[in-house]
CSV table of C-alpha atoms in Angstrom, one decimal:
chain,number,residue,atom,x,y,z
Y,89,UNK,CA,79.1,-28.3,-4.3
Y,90,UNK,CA,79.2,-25.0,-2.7
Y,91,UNK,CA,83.1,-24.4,-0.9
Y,92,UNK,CA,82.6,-22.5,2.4
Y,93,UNK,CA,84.2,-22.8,5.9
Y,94,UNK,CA,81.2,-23.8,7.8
Y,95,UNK,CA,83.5,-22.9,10.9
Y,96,UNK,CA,83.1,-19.2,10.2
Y,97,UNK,CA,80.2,-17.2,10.1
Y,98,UNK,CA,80.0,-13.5,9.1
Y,99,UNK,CA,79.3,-10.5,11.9
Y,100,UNK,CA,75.9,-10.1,9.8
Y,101,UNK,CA,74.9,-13.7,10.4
Y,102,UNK,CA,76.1,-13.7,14.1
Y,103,UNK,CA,74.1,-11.0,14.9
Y,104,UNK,CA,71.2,-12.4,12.8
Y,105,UNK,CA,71.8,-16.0,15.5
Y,106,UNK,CA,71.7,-13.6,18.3
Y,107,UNK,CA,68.3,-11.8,17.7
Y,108,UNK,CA,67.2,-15.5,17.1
Y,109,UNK,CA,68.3,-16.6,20.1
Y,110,UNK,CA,67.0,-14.1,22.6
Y,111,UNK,CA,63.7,-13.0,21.0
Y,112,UNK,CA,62.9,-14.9,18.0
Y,113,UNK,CA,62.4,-18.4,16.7
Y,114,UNK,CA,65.1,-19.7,19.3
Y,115,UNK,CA,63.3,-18.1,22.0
Y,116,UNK,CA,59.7,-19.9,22.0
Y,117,UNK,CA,59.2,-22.9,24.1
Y,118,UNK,CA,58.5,-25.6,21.8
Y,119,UNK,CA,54.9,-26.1,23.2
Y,120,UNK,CA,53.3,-22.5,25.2
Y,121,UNK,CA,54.0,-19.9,26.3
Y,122,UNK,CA,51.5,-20.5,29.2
Y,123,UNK,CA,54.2,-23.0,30.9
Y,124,UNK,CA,57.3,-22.3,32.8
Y,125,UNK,CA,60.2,-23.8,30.0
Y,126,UNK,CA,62.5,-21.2,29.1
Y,127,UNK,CA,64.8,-21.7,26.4
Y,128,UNK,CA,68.3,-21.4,27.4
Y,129,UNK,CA,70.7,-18.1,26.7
Y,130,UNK,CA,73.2,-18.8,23.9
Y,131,UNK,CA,76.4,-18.5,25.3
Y,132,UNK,CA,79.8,-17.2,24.2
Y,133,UNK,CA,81.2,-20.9,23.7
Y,134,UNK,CA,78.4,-21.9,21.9
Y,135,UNK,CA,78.6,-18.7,19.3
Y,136,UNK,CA,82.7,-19.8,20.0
Y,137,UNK,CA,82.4,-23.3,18.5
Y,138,UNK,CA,80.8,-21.6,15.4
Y,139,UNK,CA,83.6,-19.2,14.2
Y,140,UNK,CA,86.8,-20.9,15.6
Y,141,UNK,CA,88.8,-23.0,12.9
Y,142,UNK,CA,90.0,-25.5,15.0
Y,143,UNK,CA,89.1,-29.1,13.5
Y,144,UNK,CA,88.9,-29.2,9.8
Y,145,UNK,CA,85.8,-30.1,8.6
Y,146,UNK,CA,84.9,-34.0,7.0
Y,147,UNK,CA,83.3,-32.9,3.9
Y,148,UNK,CA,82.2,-35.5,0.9
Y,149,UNK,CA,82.2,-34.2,-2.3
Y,150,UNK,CA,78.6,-36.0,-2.9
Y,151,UNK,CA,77.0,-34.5,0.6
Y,152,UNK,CA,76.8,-37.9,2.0
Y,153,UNK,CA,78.4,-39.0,5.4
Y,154,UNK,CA,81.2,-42.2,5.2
Y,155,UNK,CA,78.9,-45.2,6.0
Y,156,UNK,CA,79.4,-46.9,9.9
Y,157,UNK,CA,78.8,-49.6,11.4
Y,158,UNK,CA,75.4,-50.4,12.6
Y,159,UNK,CA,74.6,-51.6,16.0
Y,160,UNK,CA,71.0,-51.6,15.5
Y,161,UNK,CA,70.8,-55.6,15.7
Y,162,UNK,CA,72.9,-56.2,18.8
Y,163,UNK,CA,72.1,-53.0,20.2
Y,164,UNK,CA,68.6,-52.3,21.3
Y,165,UNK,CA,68.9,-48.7,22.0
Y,166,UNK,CA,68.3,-45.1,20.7
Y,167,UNK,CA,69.7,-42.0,22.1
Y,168,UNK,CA,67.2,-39.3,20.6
Y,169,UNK,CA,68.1,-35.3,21.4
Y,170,UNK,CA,65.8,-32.9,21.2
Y,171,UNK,CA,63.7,-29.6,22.0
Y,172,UNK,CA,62.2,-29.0,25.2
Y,173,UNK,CA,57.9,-29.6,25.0
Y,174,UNK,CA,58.4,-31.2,21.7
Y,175,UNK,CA,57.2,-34.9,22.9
Y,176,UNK,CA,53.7,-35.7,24.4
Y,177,UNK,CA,54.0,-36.3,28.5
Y,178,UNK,CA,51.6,-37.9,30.3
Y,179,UNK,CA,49.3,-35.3,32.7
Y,180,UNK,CA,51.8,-35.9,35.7
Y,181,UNK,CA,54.7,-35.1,33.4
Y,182,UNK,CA,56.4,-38.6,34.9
Y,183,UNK,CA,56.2,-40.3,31.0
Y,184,UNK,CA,56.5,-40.1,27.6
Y,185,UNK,CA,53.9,-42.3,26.3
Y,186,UNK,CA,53.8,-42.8,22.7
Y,187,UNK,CA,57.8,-42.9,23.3
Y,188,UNK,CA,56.9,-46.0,25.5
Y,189,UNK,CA,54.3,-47.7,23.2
Y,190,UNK,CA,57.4,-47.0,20.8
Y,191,UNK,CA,59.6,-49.6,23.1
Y,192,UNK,CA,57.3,-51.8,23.8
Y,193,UNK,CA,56.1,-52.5,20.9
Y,194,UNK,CA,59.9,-52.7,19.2
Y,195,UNK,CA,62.1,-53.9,22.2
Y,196,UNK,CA,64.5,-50.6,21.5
Y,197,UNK,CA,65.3,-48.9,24.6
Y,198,UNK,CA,65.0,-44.4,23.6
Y,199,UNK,CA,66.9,-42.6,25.7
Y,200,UNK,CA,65.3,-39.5,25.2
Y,201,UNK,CA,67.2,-35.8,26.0
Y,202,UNK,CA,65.4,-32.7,25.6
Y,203,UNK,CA,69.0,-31.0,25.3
Y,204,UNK,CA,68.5,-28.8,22.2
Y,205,UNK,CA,68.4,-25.1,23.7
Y,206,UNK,CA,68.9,-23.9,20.3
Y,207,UNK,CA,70.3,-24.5,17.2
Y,208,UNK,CA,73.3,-22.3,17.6
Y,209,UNK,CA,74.5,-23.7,20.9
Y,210,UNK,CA,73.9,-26.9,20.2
Y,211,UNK,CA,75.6,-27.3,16.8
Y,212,UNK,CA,78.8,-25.5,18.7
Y,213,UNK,CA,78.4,-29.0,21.5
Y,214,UNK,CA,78.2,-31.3,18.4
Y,215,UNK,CA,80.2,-29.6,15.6
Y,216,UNK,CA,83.9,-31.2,16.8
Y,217,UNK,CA,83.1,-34.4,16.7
Y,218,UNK,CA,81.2,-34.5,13.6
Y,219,UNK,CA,84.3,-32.9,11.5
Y,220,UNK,CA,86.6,-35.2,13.4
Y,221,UNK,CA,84.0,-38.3,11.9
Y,222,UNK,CA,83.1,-39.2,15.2
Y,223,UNK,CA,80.3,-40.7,16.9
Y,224,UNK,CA,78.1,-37.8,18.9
Y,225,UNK,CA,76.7,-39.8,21.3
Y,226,UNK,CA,73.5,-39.2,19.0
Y,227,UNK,CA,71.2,-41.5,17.0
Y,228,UNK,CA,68.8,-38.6,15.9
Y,229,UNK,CA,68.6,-34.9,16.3
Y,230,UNK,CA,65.6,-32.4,15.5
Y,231,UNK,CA,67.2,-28.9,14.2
Y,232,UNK,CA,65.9,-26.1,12.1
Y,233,UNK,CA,66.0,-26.4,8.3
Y,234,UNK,CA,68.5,-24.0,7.7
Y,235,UNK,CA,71.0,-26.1,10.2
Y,236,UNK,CA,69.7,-29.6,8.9
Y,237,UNK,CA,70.7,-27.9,5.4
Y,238,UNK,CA,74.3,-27.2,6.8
Y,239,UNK,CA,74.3,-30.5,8.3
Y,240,UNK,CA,73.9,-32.6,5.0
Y,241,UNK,CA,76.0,-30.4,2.5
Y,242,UNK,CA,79.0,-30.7,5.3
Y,243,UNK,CA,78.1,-34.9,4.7
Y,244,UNK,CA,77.6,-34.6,8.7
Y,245,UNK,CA,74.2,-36.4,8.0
Y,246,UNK,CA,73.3,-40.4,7.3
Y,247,UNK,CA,71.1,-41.3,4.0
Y,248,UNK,CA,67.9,-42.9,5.3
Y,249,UNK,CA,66.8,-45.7,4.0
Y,250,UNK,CA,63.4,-45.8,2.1
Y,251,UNK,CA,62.8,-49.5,2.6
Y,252,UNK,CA,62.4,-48.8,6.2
Y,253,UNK,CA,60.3,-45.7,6.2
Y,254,UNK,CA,56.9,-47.0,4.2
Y,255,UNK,CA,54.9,-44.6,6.5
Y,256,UNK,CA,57.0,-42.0,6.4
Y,257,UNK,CA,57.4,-41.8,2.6
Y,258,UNK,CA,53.3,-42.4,2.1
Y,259,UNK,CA,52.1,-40.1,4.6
Y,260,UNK,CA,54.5,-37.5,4.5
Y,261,UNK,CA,53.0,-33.8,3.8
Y,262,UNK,CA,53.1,-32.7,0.3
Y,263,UNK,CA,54.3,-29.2,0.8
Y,264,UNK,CA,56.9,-30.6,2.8
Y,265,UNK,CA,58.0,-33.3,0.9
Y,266,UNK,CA,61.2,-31.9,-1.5
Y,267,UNK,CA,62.8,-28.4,0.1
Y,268,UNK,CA,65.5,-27.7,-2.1
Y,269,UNK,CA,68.5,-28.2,0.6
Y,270,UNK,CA,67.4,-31.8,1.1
Y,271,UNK,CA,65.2,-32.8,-2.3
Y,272,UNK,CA,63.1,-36.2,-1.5
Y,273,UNK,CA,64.3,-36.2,2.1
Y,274,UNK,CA,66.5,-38.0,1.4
Y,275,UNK,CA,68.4,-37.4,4.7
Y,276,UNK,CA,65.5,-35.8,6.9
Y,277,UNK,CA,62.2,-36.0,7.5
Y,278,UNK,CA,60.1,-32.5,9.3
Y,279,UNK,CA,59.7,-33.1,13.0
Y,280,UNK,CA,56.7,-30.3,13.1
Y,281,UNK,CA,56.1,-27.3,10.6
Y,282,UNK,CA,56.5,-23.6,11.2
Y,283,UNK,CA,53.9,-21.2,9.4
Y,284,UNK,CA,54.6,-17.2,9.4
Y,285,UNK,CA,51.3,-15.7,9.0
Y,286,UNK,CA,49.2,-12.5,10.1
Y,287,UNK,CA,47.4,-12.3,13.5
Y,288,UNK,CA,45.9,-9.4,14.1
Y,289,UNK,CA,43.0,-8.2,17.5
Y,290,UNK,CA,40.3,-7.4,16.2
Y,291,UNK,CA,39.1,-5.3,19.4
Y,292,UNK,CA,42.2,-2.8,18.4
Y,293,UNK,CA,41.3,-2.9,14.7
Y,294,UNK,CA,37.8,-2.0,15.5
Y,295,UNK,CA,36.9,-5.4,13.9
Y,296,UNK,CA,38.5,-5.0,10.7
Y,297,UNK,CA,40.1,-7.8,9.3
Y,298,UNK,CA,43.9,-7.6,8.3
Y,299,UNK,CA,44.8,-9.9,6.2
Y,300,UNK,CA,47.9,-8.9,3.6
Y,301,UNK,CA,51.0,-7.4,3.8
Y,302,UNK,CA,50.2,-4.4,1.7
Y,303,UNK,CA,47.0,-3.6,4.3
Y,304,UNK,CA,50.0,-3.9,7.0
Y,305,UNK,CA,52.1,-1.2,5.5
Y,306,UNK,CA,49.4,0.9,3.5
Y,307,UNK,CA,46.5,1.2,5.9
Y,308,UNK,CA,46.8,4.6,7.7
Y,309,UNK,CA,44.7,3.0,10.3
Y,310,UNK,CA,47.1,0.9,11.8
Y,311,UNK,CA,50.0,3.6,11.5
Y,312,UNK,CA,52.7,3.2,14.3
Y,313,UNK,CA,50.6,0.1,15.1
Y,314,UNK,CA,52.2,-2.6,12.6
Y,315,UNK,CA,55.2,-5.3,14.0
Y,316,UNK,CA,57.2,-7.0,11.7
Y,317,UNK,CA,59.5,-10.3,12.8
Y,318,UNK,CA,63.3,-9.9,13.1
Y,319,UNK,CA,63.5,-12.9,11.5
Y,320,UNK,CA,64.8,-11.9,8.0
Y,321,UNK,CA,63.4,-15.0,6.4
Y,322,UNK,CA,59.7,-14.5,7.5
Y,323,UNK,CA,59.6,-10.5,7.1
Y,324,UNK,CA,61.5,-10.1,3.7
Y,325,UNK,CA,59.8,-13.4,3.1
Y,326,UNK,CA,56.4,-12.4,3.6
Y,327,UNK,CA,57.1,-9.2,1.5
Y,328,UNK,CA,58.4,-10.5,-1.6
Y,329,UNK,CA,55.0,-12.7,-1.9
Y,330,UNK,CA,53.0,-9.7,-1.1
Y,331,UNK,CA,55.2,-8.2,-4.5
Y,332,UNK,CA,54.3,-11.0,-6.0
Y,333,UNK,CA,57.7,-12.6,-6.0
Y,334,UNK,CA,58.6,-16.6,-5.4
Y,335,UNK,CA,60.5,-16.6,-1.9
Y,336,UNK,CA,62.0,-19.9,-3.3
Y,337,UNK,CA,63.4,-18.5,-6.7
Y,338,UNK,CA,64.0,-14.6,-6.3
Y,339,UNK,CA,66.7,-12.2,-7.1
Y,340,UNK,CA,69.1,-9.9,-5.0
Y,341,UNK,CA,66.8,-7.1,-6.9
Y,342,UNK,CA,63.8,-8.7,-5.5
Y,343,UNK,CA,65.3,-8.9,-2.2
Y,344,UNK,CA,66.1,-5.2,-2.3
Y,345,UNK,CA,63.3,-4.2,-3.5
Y,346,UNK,CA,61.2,-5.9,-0.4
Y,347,UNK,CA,64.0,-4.0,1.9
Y,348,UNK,CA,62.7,-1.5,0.3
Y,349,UNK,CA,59.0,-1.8,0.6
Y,350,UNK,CA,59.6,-2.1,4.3
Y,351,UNK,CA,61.9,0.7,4.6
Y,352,UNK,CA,59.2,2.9,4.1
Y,353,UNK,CA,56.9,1.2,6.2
Y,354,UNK,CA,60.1,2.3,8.9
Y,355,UNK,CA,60.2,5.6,7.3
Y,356,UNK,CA,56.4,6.7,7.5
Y,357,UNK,CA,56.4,4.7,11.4
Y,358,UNK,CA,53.6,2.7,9.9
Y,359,UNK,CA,55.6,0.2,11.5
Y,360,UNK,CA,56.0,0.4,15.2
Y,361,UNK,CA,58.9,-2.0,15.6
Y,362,UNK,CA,60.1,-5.5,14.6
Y,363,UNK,CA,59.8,-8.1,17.3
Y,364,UNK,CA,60.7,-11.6,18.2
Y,365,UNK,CA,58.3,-13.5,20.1
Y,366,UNK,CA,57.5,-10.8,22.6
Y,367,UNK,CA,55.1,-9.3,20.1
Y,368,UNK,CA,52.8,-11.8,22.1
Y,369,UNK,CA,52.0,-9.5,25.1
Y,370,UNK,CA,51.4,-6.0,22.5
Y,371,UNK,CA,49.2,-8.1,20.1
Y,372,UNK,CA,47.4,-9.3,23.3
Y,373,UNK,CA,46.8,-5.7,25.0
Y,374,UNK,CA,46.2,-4.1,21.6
Y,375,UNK,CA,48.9,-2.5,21.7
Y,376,UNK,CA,49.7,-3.8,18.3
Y,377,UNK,CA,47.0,-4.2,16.2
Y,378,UNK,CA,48.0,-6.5,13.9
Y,379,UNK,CA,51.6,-8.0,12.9
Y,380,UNK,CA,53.0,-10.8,11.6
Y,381,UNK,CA,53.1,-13.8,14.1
Y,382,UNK,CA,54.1,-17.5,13.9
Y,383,UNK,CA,51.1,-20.3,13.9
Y,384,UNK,CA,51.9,-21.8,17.5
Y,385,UNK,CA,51.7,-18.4,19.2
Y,386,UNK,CA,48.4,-17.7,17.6
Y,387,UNK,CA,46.9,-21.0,18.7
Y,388,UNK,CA,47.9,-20.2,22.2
Y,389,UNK,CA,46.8,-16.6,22.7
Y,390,UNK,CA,43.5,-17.6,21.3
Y,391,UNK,CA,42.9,-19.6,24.4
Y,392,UNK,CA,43.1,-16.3,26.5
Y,393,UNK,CA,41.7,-14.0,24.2
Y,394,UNK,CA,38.8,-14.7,21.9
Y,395,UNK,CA,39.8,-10.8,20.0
Y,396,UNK,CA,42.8,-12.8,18.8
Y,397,UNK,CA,42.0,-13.3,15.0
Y,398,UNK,CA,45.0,-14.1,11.9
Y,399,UNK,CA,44.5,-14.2,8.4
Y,400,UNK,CA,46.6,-16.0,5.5
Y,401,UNK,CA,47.1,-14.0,2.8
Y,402,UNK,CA,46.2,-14.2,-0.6
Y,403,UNK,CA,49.4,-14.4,-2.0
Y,404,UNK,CA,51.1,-16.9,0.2
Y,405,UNK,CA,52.1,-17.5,3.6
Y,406,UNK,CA,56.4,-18.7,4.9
Y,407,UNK,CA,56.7,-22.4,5.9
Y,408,UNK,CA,59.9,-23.7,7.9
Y,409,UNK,CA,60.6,-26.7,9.7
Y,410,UNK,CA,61.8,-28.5,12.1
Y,411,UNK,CA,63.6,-31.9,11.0
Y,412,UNK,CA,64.9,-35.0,12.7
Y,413,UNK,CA,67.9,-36.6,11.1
Y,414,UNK,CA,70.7,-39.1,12.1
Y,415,UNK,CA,74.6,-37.8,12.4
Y,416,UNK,CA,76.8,-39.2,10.9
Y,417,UNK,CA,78.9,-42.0,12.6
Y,418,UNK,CA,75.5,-42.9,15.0
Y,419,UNK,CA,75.6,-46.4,15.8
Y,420,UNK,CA,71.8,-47.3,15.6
Y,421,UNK,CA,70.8,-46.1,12.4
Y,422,UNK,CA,68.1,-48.9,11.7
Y,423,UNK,CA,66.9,-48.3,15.0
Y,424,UNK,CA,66.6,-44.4,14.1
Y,425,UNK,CA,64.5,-45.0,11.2
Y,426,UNK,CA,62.0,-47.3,12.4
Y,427,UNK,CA,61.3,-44.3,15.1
Y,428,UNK,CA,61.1,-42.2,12.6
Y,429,UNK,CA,58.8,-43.9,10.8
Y,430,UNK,CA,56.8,-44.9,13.2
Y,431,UNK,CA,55.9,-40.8,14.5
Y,432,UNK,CA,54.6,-40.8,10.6
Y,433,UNK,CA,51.7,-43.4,12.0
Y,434,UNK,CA,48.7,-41.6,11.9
Y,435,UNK,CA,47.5,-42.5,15.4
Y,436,UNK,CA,50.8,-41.6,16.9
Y,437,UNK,CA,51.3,-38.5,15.0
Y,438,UNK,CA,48.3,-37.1,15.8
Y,439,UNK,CA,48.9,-38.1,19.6
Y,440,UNK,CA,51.5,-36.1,19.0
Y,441,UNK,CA,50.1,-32.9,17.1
Y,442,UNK,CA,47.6,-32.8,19.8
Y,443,UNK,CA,50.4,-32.1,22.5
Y,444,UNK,CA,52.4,-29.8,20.9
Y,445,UNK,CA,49.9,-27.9,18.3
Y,446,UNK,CA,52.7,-26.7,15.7
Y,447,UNK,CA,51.7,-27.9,12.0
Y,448,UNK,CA,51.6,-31.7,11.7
Y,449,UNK,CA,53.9,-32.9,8.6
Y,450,UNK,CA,51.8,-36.0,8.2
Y,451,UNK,CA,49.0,-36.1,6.0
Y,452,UNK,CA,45.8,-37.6,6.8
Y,453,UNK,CA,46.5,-37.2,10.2
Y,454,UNK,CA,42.9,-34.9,10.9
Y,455,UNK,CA,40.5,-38.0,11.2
Y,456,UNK,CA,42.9,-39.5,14.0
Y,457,UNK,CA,43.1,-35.9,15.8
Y,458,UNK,CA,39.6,-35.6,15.4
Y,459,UNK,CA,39.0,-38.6,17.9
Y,460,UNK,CA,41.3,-36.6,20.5
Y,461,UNK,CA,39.9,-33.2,20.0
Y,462,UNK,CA,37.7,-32.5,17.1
Y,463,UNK,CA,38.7,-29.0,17.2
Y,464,UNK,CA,41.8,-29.0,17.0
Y,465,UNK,CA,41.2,-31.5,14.0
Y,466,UNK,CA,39.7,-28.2,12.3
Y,467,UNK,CA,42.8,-25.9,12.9
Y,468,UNK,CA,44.4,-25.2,9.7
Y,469,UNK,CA,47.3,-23.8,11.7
Y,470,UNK,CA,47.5,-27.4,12.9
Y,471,UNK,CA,46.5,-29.3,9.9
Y,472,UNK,CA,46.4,-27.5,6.6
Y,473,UNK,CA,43.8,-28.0,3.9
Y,474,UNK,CA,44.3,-28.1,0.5
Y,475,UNK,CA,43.7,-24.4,0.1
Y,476,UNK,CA,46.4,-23.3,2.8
Y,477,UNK,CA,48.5,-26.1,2.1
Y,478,UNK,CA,48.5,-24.4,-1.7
Y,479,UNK,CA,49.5,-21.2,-0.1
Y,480,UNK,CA,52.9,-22.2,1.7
Y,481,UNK,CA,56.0,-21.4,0.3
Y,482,UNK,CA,59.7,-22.2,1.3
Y,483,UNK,CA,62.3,-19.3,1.4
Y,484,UNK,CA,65.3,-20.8,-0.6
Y,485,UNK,CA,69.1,-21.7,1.0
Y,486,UNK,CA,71.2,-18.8,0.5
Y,487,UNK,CA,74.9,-19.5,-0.2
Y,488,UNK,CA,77.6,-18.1,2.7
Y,489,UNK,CA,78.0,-14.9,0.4
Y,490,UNK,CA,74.0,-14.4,-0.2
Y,491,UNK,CA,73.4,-14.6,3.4
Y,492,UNK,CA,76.2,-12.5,4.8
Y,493,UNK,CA,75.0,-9.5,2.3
Y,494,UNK,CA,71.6,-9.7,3.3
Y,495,UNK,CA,71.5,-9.8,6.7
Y,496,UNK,CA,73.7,-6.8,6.9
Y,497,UNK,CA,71.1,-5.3,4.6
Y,498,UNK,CA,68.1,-6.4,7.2
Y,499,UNK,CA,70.2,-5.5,10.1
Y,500,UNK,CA,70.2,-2.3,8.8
Y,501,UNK,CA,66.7,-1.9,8.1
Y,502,UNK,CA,65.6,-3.1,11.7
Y,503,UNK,CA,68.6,-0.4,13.5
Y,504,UNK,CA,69.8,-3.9,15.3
């Protein structure tokens, strides 16, 4: 098992949270960017919880949290945090309805918090009493993969329990099913996908289509009118498969070598700049004419702007996730898991998929979103087929070392 101090994070990585946080990932409302919920600033406690070495962490040597006492029986309750606009609301906004079919139908009482800002400021609220093997108040949280992978090798994380997940285990997506921080889910199961893919406007590109990486950087039409993400996973991601490199097995030489594919694309200002989010508004005026963009921001400027096009490239496309998991210490665990497997129902996960249009983790889920909205049924940004579903690729956990070194490297590359 890999010895770090999870309490202590490099400057590289920091900074790496902070671009995050203010224009990328971190930034997007979980639903549109058509309604009015910000995502809040991450403040200097939260970043403050991250590096201080106050309490020592409670790490197992087998990843697994010490078993507790569950409450599920006596205790008909859940206490579920997550993201804002990442649960279906009723058209008034006053109720959560598959949340409420979820306690009638089971007697378990959710209290339901949509206090995950971001993963950064939120691990800083839970992190002391996790090392201090306490309970957080928590029976399941939804965080990015690369905190849910922190999460279990710390042992901060409960083993599920198969027995009471037979929709979740059946139904669950095949390209999501073993990421190599938590093989067989063992501990997680993906809230929603994210896909990194190419969106382009076709009105700027004089309806060409852009659809690789190498087009991106090579076409002297599109000079000084390329983004790039400043999210180092997605761009250096993206650029290793368009090298023809495996984003889930590859090399410090193969990660250099994509620095330095895009370092000339900096060099000859075929790029224009890397972005977070805020790309949106240049793709949409043209002022970019085509970038790299995540899934949910394509579906939603397509509904304003019909020139809005993307493309998944040939050689591959970068899938994260989003994953709900119970902490360790929670007292409802039993009650956790069948909520968990009951959002892998295929009537209630496409209730849900239909509300917040990221990528659906559960397979089989288009015939049931077909009977809401047959379009968005068709959406492979929504629900893959078997052709883009062949085309999605992981970027592997870096160790502490691995990650400090190359962010300082893509820090460099983006002048951030």
């Amino acid at each position: 098992m890999e010895q770090l101090d999870p309490d202590r994070l490099s400057a590289a990585q920091l900074a790496a949270m902070r671009r995050s946080l203010t224009s990328g990932r971190g930034a997007l409302t979980r639903r549109s960017l058509l309604r009015a919920s910000g995502i809040g600033a991450l403040t200097l406690g939260g970043l403050s919880a991250l590096t201080s070495c106050g309490i020592p962490p409670a790490r197992r040597e087998d990843g697994a949290a010490a078993a507790s006492a569950d409450h599920s029986e006596q205790e008909k309750v859940l206490n579920f945090s997550n993201w804002t606009e990442y649960m279906d609301t009723s058209e008034d906004e006053k109720s959560r309805p598959t949340l409420e079919e979820f306690g009638k139908r089971t007697g378990i009482e959710v209290k339901y918090s949509e206090d995950i800002n971001d993963n950064v400021e939120f691990f800083g609220k839970i992190r002391p009493q996790l090392a201090a093997g306490q309970d957080t108040g928590r029976d399941l949280i939804v965080v990015t993969d690369w905190l849910a992978a922190r999460i279990i090798r710390l042992g901060w994380a409960q083993k599920l329990d198969p027995s009471r997940l037979p929709h979740a285990y059946a139904n669950l997506s095949p390209q999501f099913r073993s990421p190599d921080w938590d093989p067989g889910r063992s501990y997680s199961y993906p809230w929603t996908g994210i896909s990194t893919v190419i969106a382009y406007n076709s009105k700027a590109t004089e309806g060409r289509k852009v659809d690789s990486v190498t087009q991106l950087l090579d076409d002297p039409s599109l000079k000084g009118r390329v983004g790039f993400l400043t999210e180092m996973r997605d761009s250096v991601g993206m650029t290793l498969l368009d090298q023809g490199k495996d984003p889930a097995n590859f090399t410090t030489a193969d990660f250099d070598g994509a620095i330095g594919r895009l370092q000339k694309g900096v060099d000859t200002k075929q790029i224009r700049r890397f972005t977070g989010n805020d790309y949106t508004a240049d793709l949409d005026k043209g002022d970019l004419a085509a970038c790299l963009a995540w899934a949910g921001d394509v579906i939603q400027l397509q509904a304003g702007n019909p020139d809005i096009k993307y493309a998944v490239p040939a050689a591959g496309y970068i899938t994260s996730s989003d994953n709900i998991l119970v902490p360790a210490q929670a007292r409802h665990k039993a009650n956790a898991e069948k909520l968990i497997d009951y959002y892998y129902e295929l009537p209630v996960a496409a209730r849900l998929a239909a509300f917040i249009s990221y990528v659906c983790p559960v397979d089989g889920v288009k015939d049931e979103l077909a009977k809401i909205d047959p379009a968005l049924a068709e959406n492979t940004l929504i629900v893959p087929d078997k052709a883009m579903t062949a085309k999605s690729h992981a970027f592997r956990s870096l160790s502490s070392e691995e990650e400090t070194a190359y962010e300082e490297k893509f820090t460099k590359l983006i002048g951030a």
